[in-house]
Amino acid sequence: MSRGAKGIDKLVLIDPPVSGPGRREYPSKLPWYVDSIRDCTRGADIETMRHYCPTWSDEQLRLRAEWLHTCFEPAIVQAFEEFHSVDIHQDFPGIEVPTLLMCAGKGGVIQDEDRAEIRTLLPTIRISTAEQAGHMIPWDDFEGFFAAFEDFLGTQL
């Protein structure tokens, strides 16, 4: 988000993929996404979804089962492939707005060495962690998600 990004005053990156060419793979595998979408297309229930997301509540699983079939599989595949073919690190030095990187404490997506590298690329970045959350931060730790914003948006949420 360079200075010319109209209407953007602050940027929050919530546990983004930091994989890319020459980097470690994204921790989840493509079949997890594709198979769960296909299962939902065939009418998956909560128990089927529990196989994919064992820590989620029944309500979260019900929502996932209800809506996942609306995902356009080719777009999901392309996005996943770009986790490995596009390196977001190249974009950090060009960010000119205040930026918060929120990491999932139990997600495995962003590790300590990633935090250090990102801080080198964008020294002004604020980094927070939702310690009790996996990658789906607001579903894993609703209160921790809001706490991890700290006062970045001008007030405690």
GROMACS .gro file of C-alpha atoms in nm, residues 12-120:
model
  109
   12VAL     CA    1  -0.394  -0.515   0.887
   13LEU     CA    2  -0.251  -0.845   0.763
   14ILE     CA    3  -0.414  -1.135   0.944
   15ASP     CA    4  -0.197  -1.447   0.940
   16PRO     CA    5  -0.116  -1.418   0.568
   17PRO     CA    6   0.070  -1.691   0.380
   18VAL     CA    7   0.445  -1.629   0.385
   19SER     CA    8   0.531  -1.921   0.161
   20GLY     CA    9   0.656  -1.851  -0.190
   21PRO     CA   10   0.928  -1.944  -0.436
   22GLY     CA   11   1.224  -2.091  -0.248
   23ARG     CA   12   1.041  -2.077   0.086
   24ARG     CA   13   0.884  -2.348   0.300
   25GLU     CA   14   0.547  -2.477   0.188
   26TYR     CA   15   0.221  -2.347   0.324
   27PRO     CA   16   0.128  -2.572   0.619
   28SER     CA   17  -0.209  -2.686   0.481
   29LYS     CA   18  -0.231  -2.901   0.170
   30LEU     CA   19  -0.452  -2.842  -0.133
   31PRO     CA   20  -0.662  -3.160  -0.092
   32TRP     CA   21  -0.786  -3.029   0.245
   33TYR     CA   22  -0.953  -2.742   0.061
   34VAL     CA   23  -1.065  -2.920  -0.255
   35ASP     CA   24  -1.194  -3.232  -0.079
   36SER     CA   25  -1.393  -3.032   0.176
   37ILE     CA   26  -1.550  -2.818  -0.100
   38ARG     CA   27  -1.644  -3.131  -0.294
   39ASP     CA   28  -1.786  -3.296   0.019
   40CYS     CA   29  -2.003  -2.990   0.080
   41THR     CA   30  -2.116  -2.988  -0.281
   42ARG     CA   31  -2.243  -3.342  -0.220
   43GLY     CA   32  -2.422  -3.231   0.098
   44ALA     CA   33  -2.173  -3.278   0.382
   45ASP     CA   34  -2.296  -3.259   0.739
   46ILE     CA   35  -2.135  -3.140   1.061
   47GLU     CA   36  -1.960  -3.472   1.120
   48THR     CA   37  -1.804  -3.464   0.774
   49MET     CA   38  -1.677  -3.111   0.843
   50ARG     CA   39  -1.547  -3.216   1.185
   51HIS     CA   40  -1.301  -3.441   0.998
   52TYR     CA   41  -1.149  -3.127   0.841
   53CYS     CA   42  -1.184  -2.890   1.138
   54PRO     CA   43  -1.189  -3.099   1.458
   55THR     CA   44  -1.154  -2.805   1.699
   56TRP     CA   45  -1.445  -2.601   1.561
   57SER     CA   46  -1.781  -2.572   1.734
   58ASP     CA   47  -2.095  -2.733   1.593
   59GLU     CA   48  -2.217  -2.387   1.487
   60GLN     CA   49  -1.894  -2.314   1.299
   61LEU     CA   50  -1.904  -2.656   1.132
   62ARG     CA   51  -2.268  -2.606   1.036
   63LEU     CA   52  -2.183  -2.272   0.873
   64ARG     CA   53  -1.887  -2.425   0.692
   65ALA     CA   54  -2.101  -2.711   0.562
   66GLU     CA   55  -2.373  -2.469   0.457
   67TRP     CA   56  -2.152  -2.226   0.264
   68LEU     CA   57  -1.838  -2.403   0.151
   69HIS     CA   58  -2.003  -2.542  -0.162
   70THR     CA   59  -2.034  -2.182  -0.289
   71CYS     CA   60  -1.657  -2.155  -0.323
   72PHE     CA   61  -1.541  -2.161  -0.685
   73GLU     CA   62  -1.295  -2.449  -0.684
   74PRO     CA   63  -1.068  -2.315  -0.965
   75ALA     CA   64  -1.024  -1.990  -0.771
   76ILE     CA   65  -0.935  -2.180  -0.455
   77VAL     CA   66  -0.682  -2.391  -0.647
   78GLN     CA   67  -0.527  -2.082  -0.807
   79ALA     CA   68  -0.504  -1.899  -0.474
   80PHE     CA   69  -0.341  -2.201  -0.311
   81GLU     CA   70  -0.092  -2.237  -0.597
   82GLU     CA   71  -0.007  -1.868  -0.563
   83PHE     CA   72   0.080  -1.928  -0.198
   84HIS     CA   73   0.385  -2.099  -0.348
   85SER     CA   74   0.445  -1.897  -0.666
   86VAL     CA   75   0.401  -1.542  -0.533
   87ASP     CA   76   0.628  -1.404  -0.264
   88ILE     CA   77   0.457  -1.132  -0.060
   89HIS     CA   78   0.790  -1.035   0.094
   90GLN     CA   79   0.866  -0.829  -0.217
   91ASP     CA   80   0.573  -0.602  -0.129
   92PHE     CA   81   0.668  -0.516   0.229
   93PRO     CA   82   0.930  -0.248   0.149
   94GLY     CA   83   0.674  -0.053  -0.056
   95ILE     CA   84   0.412  -0.028   0.220
   96GLU     CA   85   0.389   0.330   0.338
   97VAL     CA   86   0.089   0.317   0.571
   98PRO     CA   87   0.086   0.198   0.931
   99THR     CA   88   0.066  -0.181   0.920
  100LEU     CA   89  -0.022  -0.448   1.174
  101LEU     CA   90   0.068  -0.812   1.119
  102MET     CA   91  -0.154  -1.036   1.331
  103CYS     CA   92  -0.020  -1.388   1.374
  104ALA     CA   93  -0.194  -1.701   1.498
  105GLY     CA   94  -0.008  -1.843   1.795
  106LYS     CA   95  -0.107  -2.198   1.703
  107GLY     CA   96  -0.141  -2.157   1.329
  108GLY     CA   97   0.200  -2.256   1.199
  109VAL     CA   98   0.172  -2.011   0.909
  110ILE     CA   99   0.400  -1.738   1.046
  111GLN     CA  100   0.700  -1.844   1.251
  112ASP     CA  101   0.957  -1.645   1.450
  113GLU     CA  102   1.198  -1.627   1.157
  114ASP     CA  103   0.918  -1.488   0.939
  115ARG     CA  104   0.844  -1.216   1.192
  116ALA     CA  105   1.212  -1.122   1.197
  117GLU     CA  106   1.239  -1.111   0.818
  118ILE     CA  107   0.921  -0.907   0.780
  119ARG     CA  108   1.040  -0.660   1.044
  120THR     CA  109   1.364  -0.620   0.845
   0.00000   0.00000   0.00000
